[in-house]
Short mmCIF file of C-alpha atoms and ligand atoms in Angstrom, two decimals:
data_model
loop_
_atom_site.label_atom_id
_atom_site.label_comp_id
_atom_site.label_asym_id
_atom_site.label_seq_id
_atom_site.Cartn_x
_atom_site.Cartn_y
_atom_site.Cartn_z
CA UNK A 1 -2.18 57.25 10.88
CA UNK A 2 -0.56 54.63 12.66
CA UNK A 3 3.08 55.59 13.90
CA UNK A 4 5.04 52.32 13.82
CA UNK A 5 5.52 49.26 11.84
CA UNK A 6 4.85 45.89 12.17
CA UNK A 7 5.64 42.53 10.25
CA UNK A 8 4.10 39.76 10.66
CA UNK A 9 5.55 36.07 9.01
CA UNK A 10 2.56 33.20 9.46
CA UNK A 11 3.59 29.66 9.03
CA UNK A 12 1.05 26.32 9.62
CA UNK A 13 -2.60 25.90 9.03
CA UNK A 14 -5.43 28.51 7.92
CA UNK A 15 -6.14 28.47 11.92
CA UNK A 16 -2.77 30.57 11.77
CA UNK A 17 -3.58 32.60 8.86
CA UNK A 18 -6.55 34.05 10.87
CA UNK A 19 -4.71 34.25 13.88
CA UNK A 20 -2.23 36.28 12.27
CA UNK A 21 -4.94 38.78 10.86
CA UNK A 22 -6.34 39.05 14.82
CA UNK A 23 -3.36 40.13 15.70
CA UNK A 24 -2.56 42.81 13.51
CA UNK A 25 -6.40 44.08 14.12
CA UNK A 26 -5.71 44.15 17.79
CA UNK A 27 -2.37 46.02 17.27
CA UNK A 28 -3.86 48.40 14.12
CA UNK A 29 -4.28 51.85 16.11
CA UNK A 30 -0.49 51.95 16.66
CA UNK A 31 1.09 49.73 13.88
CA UNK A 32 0.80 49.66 10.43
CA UNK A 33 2.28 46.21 8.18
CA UNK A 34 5.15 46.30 6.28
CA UNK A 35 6.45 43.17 3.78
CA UNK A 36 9.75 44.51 5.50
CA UNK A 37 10.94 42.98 8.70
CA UNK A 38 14.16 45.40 8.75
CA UNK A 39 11.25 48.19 8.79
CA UNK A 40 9.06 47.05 11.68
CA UNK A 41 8.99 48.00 15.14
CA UNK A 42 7.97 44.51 16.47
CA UNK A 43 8.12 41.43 14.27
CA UNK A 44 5.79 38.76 15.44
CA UNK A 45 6.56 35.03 13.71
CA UNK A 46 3.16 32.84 14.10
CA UNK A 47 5.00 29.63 13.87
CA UNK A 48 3.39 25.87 13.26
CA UNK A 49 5.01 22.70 14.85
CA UNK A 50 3.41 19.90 13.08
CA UNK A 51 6.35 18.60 10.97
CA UNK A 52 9.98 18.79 12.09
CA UNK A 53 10.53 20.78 9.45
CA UNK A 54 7.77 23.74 9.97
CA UNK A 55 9.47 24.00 13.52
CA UNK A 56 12.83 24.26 12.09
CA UNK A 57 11.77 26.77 9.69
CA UNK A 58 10.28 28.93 12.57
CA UNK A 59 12.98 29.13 14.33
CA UNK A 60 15.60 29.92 11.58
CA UNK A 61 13.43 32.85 10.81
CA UNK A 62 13.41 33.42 14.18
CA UNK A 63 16.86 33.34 14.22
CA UNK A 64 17.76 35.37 11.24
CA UNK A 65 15.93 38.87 13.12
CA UNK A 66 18.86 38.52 15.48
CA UNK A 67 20.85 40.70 12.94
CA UNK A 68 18.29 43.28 12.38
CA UNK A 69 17.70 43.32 16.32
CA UNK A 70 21.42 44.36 16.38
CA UNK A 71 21.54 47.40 14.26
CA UNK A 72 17.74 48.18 15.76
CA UNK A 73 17.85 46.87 19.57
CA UNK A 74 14.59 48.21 20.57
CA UNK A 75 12.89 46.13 17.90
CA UNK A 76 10.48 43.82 19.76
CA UNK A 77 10.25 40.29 18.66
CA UNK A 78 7.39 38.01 19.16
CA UNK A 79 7.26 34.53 18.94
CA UNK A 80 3.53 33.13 18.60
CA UNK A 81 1.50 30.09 17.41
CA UNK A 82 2.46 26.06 18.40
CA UNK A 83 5.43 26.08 18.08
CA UNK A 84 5.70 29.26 21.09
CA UNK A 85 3.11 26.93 23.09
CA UNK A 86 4.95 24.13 22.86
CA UNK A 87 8.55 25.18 23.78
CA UNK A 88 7.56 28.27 26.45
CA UNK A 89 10.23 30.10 27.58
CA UNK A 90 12.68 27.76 26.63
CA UNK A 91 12.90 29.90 23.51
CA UNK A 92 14.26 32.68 25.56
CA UNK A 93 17.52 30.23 25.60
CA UNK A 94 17.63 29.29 22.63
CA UNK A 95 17.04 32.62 20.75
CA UNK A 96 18.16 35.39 23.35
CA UNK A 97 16.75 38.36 21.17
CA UNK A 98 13.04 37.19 21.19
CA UNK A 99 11.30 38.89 23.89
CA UNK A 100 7.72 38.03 23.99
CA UNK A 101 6.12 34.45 23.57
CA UNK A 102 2.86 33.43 23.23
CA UNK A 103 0.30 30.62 22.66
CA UNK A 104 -2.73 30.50 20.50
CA UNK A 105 -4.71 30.63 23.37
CA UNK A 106 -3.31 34.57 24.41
CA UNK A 107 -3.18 36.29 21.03
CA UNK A 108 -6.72 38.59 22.23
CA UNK A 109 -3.92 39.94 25.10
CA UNK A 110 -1.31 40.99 22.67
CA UNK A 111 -1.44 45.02 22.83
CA UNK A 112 -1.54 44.50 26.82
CA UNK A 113 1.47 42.07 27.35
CA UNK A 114 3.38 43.75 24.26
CA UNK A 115 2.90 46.90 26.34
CA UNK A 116 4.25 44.98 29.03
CA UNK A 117 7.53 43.82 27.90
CA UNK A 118 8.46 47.19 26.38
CA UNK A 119 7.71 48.77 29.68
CA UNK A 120 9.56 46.54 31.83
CA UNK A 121 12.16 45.60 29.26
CA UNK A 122 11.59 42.26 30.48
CA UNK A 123 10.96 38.87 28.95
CA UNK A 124 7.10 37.78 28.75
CA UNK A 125 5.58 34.75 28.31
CA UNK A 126 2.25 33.70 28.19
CA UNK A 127 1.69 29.79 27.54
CA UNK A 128 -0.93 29.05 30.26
CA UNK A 129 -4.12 27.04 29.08
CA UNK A 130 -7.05 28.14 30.64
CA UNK A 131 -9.48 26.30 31.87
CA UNK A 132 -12.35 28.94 31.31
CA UNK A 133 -11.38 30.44 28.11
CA UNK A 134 -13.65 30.99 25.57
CA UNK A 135 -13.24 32.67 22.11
CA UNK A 136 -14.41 36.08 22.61
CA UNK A 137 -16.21 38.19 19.91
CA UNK A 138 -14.45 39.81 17.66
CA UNK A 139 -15.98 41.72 14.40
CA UNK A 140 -12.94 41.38 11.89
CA UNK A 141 -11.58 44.67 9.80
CA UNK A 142 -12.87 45.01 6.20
CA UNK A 143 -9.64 47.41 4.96
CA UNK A 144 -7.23 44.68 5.42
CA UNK A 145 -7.20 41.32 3.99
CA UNK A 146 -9.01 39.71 0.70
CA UNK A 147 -12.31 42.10 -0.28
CA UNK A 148 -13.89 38.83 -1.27
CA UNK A 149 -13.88 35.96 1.20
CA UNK A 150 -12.37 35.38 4.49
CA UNK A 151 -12.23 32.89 7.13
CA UNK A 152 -14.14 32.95 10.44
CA UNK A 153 -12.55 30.43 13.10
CA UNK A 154 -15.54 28.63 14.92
CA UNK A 155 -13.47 26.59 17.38
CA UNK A 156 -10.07 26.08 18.58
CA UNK A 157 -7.98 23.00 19.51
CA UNK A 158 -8.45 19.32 19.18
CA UNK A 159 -10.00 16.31 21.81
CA UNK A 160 -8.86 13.59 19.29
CA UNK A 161 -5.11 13.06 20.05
CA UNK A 162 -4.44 11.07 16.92
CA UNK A 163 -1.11 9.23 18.11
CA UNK A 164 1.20 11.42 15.38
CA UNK A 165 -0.32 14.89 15.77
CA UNK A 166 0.97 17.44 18.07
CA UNK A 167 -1.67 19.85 17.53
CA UNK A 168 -3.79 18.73 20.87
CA UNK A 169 -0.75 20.22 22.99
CA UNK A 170 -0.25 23.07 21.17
CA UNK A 171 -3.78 23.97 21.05
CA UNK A 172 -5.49 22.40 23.69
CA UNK A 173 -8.71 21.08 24.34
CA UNK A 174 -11.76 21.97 21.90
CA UNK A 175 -13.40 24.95 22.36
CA UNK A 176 -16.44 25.81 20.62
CA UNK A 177 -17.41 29.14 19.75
CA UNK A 178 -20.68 31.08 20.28
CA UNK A 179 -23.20 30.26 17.37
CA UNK A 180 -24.38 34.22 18.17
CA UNK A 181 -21.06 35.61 17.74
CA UNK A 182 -20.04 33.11 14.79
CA UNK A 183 -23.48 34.48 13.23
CA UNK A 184 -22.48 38.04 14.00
CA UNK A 185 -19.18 38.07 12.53
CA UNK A 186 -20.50 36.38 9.48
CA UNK A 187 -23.49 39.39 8.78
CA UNK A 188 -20.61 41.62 9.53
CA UNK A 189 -18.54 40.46 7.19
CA UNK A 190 -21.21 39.76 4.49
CA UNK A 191 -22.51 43.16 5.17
CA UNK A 192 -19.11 44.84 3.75
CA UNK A 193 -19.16 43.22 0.46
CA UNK A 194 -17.66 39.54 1.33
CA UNK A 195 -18.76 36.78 -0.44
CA UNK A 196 -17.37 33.41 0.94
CA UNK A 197 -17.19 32.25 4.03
CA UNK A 198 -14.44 29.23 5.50
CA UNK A 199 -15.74 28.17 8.94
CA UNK A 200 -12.60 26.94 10.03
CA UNK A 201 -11.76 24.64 13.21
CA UNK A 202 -9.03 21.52 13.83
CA UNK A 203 -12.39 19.41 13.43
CA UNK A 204 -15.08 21.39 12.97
CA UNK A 205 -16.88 18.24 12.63
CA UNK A 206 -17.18 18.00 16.36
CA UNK A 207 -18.01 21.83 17.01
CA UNK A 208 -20.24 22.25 19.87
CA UNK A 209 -19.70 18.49 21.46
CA UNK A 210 -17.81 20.43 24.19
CA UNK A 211 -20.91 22.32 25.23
CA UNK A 212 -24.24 20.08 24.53
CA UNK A 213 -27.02 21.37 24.76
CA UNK A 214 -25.87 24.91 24.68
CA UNK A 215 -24.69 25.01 21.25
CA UNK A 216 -26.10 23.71 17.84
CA UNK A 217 -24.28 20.58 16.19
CA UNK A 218 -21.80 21.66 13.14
CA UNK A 219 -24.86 20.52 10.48
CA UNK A 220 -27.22 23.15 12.51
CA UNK A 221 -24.35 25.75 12.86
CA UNK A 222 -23.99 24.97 8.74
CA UNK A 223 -27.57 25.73 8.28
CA UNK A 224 -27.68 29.11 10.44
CA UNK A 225 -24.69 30.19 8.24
CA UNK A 226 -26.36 29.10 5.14
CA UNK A 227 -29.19 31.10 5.47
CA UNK A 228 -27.49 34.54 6.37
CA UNK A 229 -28.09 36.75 2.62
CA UNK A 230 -25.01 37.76 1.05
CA UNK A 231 -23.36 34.50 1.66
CA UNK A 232 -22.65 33.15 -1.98
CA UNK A 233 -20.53 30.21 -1.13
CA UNK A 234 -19.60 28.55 1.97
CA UNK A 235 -17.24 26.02 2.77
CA UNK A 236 -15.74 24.56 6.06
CA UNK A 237 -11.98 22.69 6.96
CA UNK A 238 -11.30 20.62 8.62
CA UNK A 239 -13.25 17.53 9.37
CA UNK A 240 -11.98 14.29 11.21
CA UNK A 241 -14.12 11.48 9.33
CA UNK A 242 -15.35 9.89 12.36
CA UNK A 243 -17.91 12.96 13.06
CA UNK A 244 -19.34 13.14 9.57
CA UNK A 245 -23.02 12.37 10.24
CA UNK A 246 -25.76 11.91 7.65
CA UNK A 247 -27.06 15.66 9.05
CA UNK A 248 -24.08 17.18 7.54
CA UNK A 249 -24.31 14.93 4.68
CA UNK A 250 -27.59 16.26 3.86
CA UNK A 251 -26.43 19.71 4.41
CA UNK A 252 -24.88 19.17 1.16
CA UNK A 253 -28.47 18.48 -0.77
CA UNK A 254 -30.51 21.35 0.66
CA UNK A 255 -27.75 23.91 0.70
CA UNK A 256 -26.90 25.82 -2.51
CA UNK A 257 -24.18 28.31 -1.98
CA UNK A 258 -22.52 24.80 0.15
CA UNK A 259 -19.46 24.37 -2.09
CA UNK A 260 -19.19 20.96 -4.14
CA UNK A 261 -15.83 20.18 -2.12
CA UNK A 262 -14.73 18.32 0.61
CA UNK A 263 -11.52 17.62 2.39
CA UNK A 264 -12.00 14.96 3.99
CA UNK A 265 -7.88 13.41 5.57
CA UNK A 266 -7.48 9.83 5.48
CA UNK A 267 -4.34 9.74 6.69
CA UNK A 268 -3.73 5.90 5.40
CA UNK A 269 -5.68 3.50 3.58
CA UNK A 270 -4.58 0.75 5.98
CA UNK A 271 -6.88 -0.16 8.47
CA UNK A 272 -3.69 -1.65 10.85
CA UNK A 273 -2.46 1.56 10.38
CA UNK A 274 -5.45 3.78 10.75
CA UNK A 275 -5.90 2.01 14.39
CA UNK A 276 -2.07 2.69 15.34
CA UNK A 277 -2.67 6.03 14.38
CA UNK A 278 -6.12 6.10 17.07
CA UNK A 279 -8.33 7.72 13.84
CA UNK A 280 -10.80 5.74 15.04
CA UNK A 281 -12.39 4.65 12.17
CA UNK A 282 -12.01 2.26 9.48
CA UNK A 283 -11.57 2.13 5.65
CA UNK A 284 -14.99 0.45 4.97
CA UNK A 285 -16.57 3.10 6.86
CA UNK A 286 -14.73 5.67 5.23
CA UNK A 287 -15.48 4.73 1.91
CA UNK A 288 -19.06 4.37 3.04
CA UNK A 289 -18.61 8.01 3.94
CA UNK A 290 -17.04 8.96 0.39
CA UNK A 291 -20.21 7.10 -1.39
CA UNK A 292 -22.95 8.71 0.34
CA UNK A 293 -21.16 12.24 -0.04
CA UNK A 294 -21.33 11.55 -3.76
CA UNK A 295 -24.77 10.29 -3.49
CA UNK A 296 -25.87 13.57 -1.83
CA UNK A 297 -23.78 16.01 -4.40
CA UNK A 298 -22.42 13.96 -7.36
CA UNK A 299 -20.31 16.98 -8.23
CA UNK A 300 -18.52 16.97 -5.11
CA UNK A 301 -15.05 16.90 -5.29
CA UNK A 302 -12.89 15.27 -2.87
CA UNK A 303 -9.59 16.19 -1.47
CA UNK A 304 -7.38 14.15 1.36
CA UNK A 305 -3.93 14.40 3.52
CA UNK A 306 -1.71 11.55 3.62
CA UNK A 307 0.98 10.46 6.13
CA UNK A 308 3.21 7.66 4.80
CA UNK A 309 5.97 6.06 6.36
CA UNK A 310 4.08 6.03 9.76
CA UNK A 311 5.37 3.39 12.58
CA UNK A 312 5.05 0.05 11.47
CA UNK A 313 3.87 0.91 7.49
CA UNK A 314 4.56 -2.68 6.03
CA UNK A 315 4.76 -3.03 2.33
CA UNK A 316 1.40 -4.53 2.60
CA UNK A 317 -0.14 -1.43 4.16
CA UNK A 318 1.26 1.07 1.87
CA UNK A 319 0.03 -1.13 -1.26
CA UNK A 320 -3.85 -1.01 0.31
CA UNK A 321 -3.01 3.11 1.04
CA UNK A 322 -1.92 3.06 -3.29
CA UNK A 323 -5.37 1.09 -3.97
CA UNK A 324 -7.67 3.48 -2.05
CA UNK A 325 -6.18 6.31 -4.74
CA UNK A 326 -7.39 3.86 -7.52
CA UNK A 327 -10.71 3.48 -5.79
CA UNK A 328 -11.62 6.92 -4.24
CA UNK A 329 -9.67 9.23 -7.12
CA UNK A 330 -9.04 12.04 -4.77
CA UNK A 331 -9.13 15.14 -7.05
CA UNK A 332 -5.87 16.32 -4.89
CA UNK A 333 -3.88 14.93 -2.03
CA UNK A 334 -1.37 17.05 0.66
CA UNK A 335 1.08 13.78 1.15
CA UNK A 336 3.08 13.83 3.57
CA UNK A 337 6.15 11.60 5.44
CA UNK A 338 5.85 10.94 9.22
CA UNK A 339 7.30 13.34 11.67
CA UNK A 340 8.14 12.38 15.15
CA UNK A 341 6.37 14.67 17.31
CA UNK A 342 7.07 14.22 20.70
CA UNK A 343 5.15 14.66 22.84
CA UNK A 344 2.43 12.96 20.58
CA UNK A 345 1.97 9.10 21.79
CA UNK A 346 3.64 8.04 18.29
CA UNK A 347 7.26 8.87 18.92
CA UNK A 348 7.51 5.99 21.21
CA UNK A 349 6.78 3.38 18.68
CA UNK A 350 10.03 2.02 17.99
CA UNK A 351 8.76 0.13 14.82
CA UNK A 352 10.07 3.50 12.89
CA UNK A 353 10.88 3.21 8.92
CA UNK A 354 13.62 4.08 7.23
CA UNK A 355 13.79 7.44 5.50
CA UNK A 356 14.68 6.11 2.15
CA UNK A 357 11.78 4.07 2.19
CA UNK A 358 9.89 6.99 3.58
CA UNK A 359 10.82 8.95 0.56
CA UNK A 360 10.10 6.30 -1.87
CA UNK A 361 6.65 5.88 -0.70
CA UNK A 362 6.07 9.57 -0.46
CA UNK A 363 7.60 9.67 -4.64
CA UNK A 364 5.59 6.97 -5.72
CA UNK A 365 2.33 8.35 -3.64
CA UNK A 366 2.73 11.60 -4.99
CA UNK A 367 3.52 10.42 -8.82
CA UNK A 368 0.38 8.45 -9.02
CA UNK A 369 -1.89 11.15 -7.36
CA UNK A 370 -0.20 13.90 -10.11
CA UNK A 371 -1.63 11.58 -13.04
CA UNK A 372 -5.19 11.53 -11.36
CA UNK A 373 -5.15 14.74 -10.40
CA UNK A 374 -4.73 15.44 -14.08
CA UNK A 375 -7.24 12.94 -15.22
CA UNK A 376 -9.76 14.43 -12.94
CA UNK A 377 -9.02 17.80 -14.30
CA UNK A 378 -9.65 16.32 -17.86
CA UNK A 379 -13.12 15.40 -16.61
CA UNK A 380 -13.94 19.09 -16.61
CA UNK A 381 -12.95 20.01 -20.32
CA UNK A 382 -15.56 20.80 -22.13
CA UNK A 383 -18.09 21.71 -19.42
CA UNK A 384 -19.50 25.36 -18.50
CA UNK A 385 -18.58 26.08 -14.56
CA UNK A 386 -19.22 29.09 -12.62
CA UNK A 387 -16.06 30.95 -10.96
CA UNK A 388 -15.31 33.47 -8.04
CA UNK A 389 -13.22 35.56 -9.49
CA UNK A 390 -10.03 35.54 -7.57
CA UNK A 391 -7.56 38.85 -8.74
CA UNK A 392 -5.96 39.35 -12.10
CA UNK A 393 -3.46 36.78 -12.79
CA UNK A 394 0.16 37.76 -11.69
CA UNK A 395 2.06 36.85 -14.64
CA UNK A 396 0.50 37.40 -17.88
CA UNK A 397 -1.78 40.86 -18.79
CA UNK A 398 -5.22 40.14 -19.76
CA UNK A 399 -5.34 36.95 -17.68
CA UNK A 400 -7.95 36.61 -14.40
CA UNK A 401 -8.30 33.89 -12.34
CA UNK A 402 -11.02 32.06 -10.42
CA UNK A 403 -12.21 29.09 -8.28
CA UNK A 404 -14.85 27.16 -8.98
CA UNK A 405 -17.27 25.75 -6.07
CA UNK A 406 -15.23 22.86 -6.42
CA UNK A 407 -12.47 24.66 -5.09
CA UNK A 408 -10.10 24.62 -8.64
CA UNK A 409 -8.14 27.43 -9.78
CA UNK A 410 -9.31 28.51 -12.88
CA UNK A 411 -7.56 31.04 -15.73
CA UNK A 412 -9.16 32.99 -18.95
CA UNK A 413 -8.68 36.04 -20.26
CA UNK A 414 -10.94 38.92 -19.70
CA UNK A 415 -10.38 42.59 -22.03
CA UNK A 416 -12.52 43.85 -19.18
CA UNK A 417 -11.24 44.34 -15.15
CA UNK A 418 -13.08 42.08 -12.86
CA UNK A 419 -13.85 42.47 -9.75
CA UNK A 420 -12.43 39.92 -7.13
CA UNK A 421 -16.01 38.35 -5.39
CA UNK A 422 -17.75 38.29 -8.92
CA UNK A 423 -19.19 35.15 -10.21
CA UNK A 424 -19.38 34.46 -13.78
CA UNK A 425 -19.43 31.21 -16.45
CA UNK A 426 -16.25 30.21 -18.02
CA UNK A 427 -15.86 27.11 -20.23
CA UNK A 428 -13.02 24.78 -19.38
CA UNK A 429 -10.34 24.79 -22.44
CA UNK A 430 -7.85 22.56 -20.99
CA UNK A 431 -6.39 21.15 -18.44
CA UNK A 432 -3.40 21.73 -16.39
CA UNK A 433 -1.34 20.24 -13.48
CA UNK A 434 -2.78 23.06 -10.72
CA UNK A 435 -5.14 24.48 -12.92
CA UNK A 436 -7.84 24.46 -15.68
CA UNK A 437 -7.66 27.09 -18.51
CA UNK A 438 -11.23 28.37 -19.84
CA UNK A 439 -12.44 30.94 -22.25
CA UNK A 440 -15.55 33.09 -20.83
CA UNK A 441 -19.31 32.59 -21.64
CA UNK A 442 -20.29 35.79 -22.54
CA UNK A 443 -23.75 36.36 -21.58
N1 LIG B 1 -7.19 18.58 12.04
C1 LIG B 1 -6.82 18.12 10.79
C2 LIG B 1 -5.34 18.01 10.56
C3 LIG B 1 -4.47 19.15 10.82
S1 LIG B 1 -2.81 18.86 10.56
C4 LIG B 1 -7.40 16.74 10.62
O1 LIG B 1 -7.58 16.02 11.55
O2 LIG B 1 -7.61 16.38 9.50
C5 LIG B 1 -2.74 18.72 8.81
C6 LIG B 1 -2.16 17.44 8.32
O3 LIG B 1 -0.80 17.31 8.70
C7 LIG B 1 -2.80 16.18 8.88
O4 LIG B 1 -4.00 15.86 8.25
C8 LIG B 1 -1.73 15.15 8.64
O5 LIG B 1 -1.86 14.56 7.36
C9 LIG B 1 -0.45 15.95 8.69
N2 LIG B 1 0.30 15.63 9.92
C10 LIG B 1 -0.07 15.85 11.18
N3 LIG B 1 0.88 15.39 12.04
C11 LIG B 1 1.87 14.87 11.26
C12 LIG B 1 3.11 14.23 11.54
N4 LIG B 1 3.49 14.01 12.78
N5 LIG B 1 3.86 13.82 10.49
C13 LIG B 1 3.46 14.01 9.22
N6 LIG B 1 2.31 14.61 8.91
C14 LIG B 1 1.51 15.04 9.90
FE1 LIG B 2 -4.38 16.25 14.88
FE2 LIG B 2 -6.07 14.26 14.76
FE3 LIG B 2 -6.79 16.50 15.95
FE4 LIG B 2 -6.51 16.48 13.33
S1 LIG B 2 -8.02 15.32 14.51
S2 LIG B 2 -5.73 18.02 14.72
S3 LIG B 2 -4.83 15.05 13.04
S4 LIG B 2 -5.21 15.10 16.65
FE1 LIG B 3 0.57 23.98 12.57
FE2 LIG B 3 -0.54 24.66 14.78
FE3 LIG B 3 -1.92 24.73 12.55
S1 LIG B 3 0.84 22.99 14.53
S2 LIG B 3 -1.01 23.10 11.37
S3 LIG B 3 -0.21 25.99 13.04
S4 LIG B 3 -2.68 24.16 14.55
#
């Protein structure tokens, strides 16, 4: 049994979420996890920088350890993720009780340099990029984490520098994984009972561009997934809609257990804007993109991020953004208002908007994508859909939940325990703001 504890808080992006479950694999023959951070030994925070306010959140966790640091001072405290890779050691100065900070990029050295600091009771960081790194392989735990479906990260970082993101500093240059060892980890995994599988990359669109020739393309890498038995469903985030090619799009006719569901970020349904933003392509093409999709998988539903208030967002532009709701009818939307993110290229635009406008475009944004959300969710009562089961629901007895391939959250009752991972027919009852209600097809 493991001797110490260990707590680990994980803000930001699934790309953290696995991150955070590497680490606590690396660290598992001496630390156990505890919910409690007063409890644990070391306390690593995974923090995200991509909104002003995910970095201020960060660091006021980071800030509110100080007092259990005092009562405990050989706690160790570990500050990971972008928002560590983006400010260094310069945390060391701003929060004198953290001892250890790393990037994304170092989280395979964590036993080693935790080792470190504790032996040298000295302040570690490690930040550097490096030039040769490449994601190693790694066969994830089955004890810990969901006994159903799981994420396996296929590359890291991001070559796109969109002018507003931060992410291509904090993470660095794309790295593709090995197709062998994605392939490996995914048998592995299916091997032990998992069902579905999230390739997950910054844009995994693009996976194996950094290594031509070498690697397959992300339709090819699809396809070798696809096939592997035991994988029931399969999905993928996230994809930058400039690298969706007609080889992916037909991924999505000759692949079954493909889910029906595709995020695919827009960012702004104004071309001026869209250009300012360098996402390097254009509304006609996207909604090209959108048509085919459906073409190739009528079922498919689509889901979208939003910025709004971006540099220069006239009137005009955010009225075109409110018409490509009306003509794509996302099924959901993660809306968001623009964060300066220096260093990303955008904070120098001095064409900034005001945040009361900002919030009234984010209000009326998010008002009008509620009411389709709901509308598309209507669509579906009535019909017969097949669900994962998910877990027992958490507030009502007798009540399971489930996700459809089209990635909605489904509820029903069930007199009988389910297993999380099965797959069963439920017909949809009604429709809710988050979720659909159904009764079970008994078969
Ligand atoms: N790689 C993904 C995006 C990851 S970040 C992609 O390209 O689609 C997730 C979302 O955060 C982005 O899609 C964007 O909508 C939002 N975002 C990123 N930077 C932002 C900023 N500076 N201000 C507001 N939202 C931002
Ligand atoms: Fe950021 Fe753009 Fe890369 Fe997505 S594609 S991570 S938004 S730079
Ligand atoms: Fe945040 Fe880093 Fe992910 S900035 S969104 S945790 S890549």
């Amino acid at each position: 049994m493991p001797r110490k504890n260990l707590h680990i808080a994980t803000f930001g992006c699934q790309m953290n979420d696995r991150d955070s479950e590497i680490m606590a694999q690396l660290l598992a023959d001496d630390y156990q996890t505890t919910d409690d951070p007063g409890k644990a030994d070391t306390v690593i925070v995974n923090t995200c920088s991509i909104r002003a306010k995910a970095e201020q959140k960060a660091f006021s966790l980071l800030g509110a350890l100080r007092k259990y640091k005092k009562i405990k001072p050989e706690m160790v405290i570990v500050a990971s993720g972008c928002v560590a890779q983006q400010d260094g050691r310069k945390i060391f100065s701003r929060m004198n009780h953290v001892d250890l900070v790393i990037g994304p990029q170092s989280i395979y050295r964590l036993p080693e340099l935790l080792k470190q600091t504790k032996e040298k009771r000295k302040k570690t960081t490690s930040t550097e990029f490096i030039k040769s790194f490449t994601i190693p392989p790694f066969l994830p735990t089955i004890k810990n984490g969901l006994p159903h479906k799981r994420f396996v990260t296929i590359m890291q970082g991001c070559n796109n520098y969109c002018t507003y993101c931060i992410v291509p500093y904090v993470r660095g240059r794309e790295i593709s994984r090995a197709a062998e060892d994605i392939v490996a980890e995914v048998r592995h995994l299916v091997d032990h009972g998992i069902k579905e599988i999230t390739l997950l990359g910054q844009n995994v669109n693009s996976y194996g561009n950094d290594q031509k020739g070498k690697l397959p393309n992300f339709a090819e890498l699809l396809r070798q997934v696809a096939v592997i038995k035991g994988v029931e469903r399969l999905r993928f985030t996230t994809s930058n809609p400039k690298d969706l090619s007609d080889e992916l799009i037909d991924c999505f006719v000759d692949l079954d257990n493909l889910c029906s569901h595709f995020h695919l970020p827009v960012q702004s349904g104004s071309n001026q804007v869209l250009k300012r933003m360098n996402r390097k392509y254009s509304i006609e093409s996207y909604l090209e993109r959108v048509e085919k999709l459906r073409r190739a998988r009528p079922d498919i539903a689509l889901t979208t991020d939003m910025i709004v208030g971006f540099p220069g967002e006239s009137d005009d532009d955010f009225a075109v953004t409110m018409n490509l709701l009306e003509t794509v009818r996302f099924h959901a939307s993660f809306s968001f208002i623009y964060s300066s993110r220096p260093p990303a290229r955008s904070c120098e635009f001095t064409d900034t908007i005001t945040d009361e406008i900002k919030s009234r475009r984010l209000a009326c944004y998010q008002a009008r994508q509620k009411e389709i959300t709901m509308e598309r969710h209507q669509e579906y009562v009535g019909r017969i859909m097949e669900v994962m089961v998910e877990g027992e629901s958490r507030n009502r007895d007798g009540q399971w939940c489930g996700r459809t391939t089209t990635n909605h959250i489904v509820n029903f009752n069930s007199p009988e325990r389910l297993a999380p991972g099965r797959m069963l027919e439920v017909k949809i009852t009604e429709a809710c703001f988050n979720s659909l209600r159904a009764v079970r097809v008994v078969d």
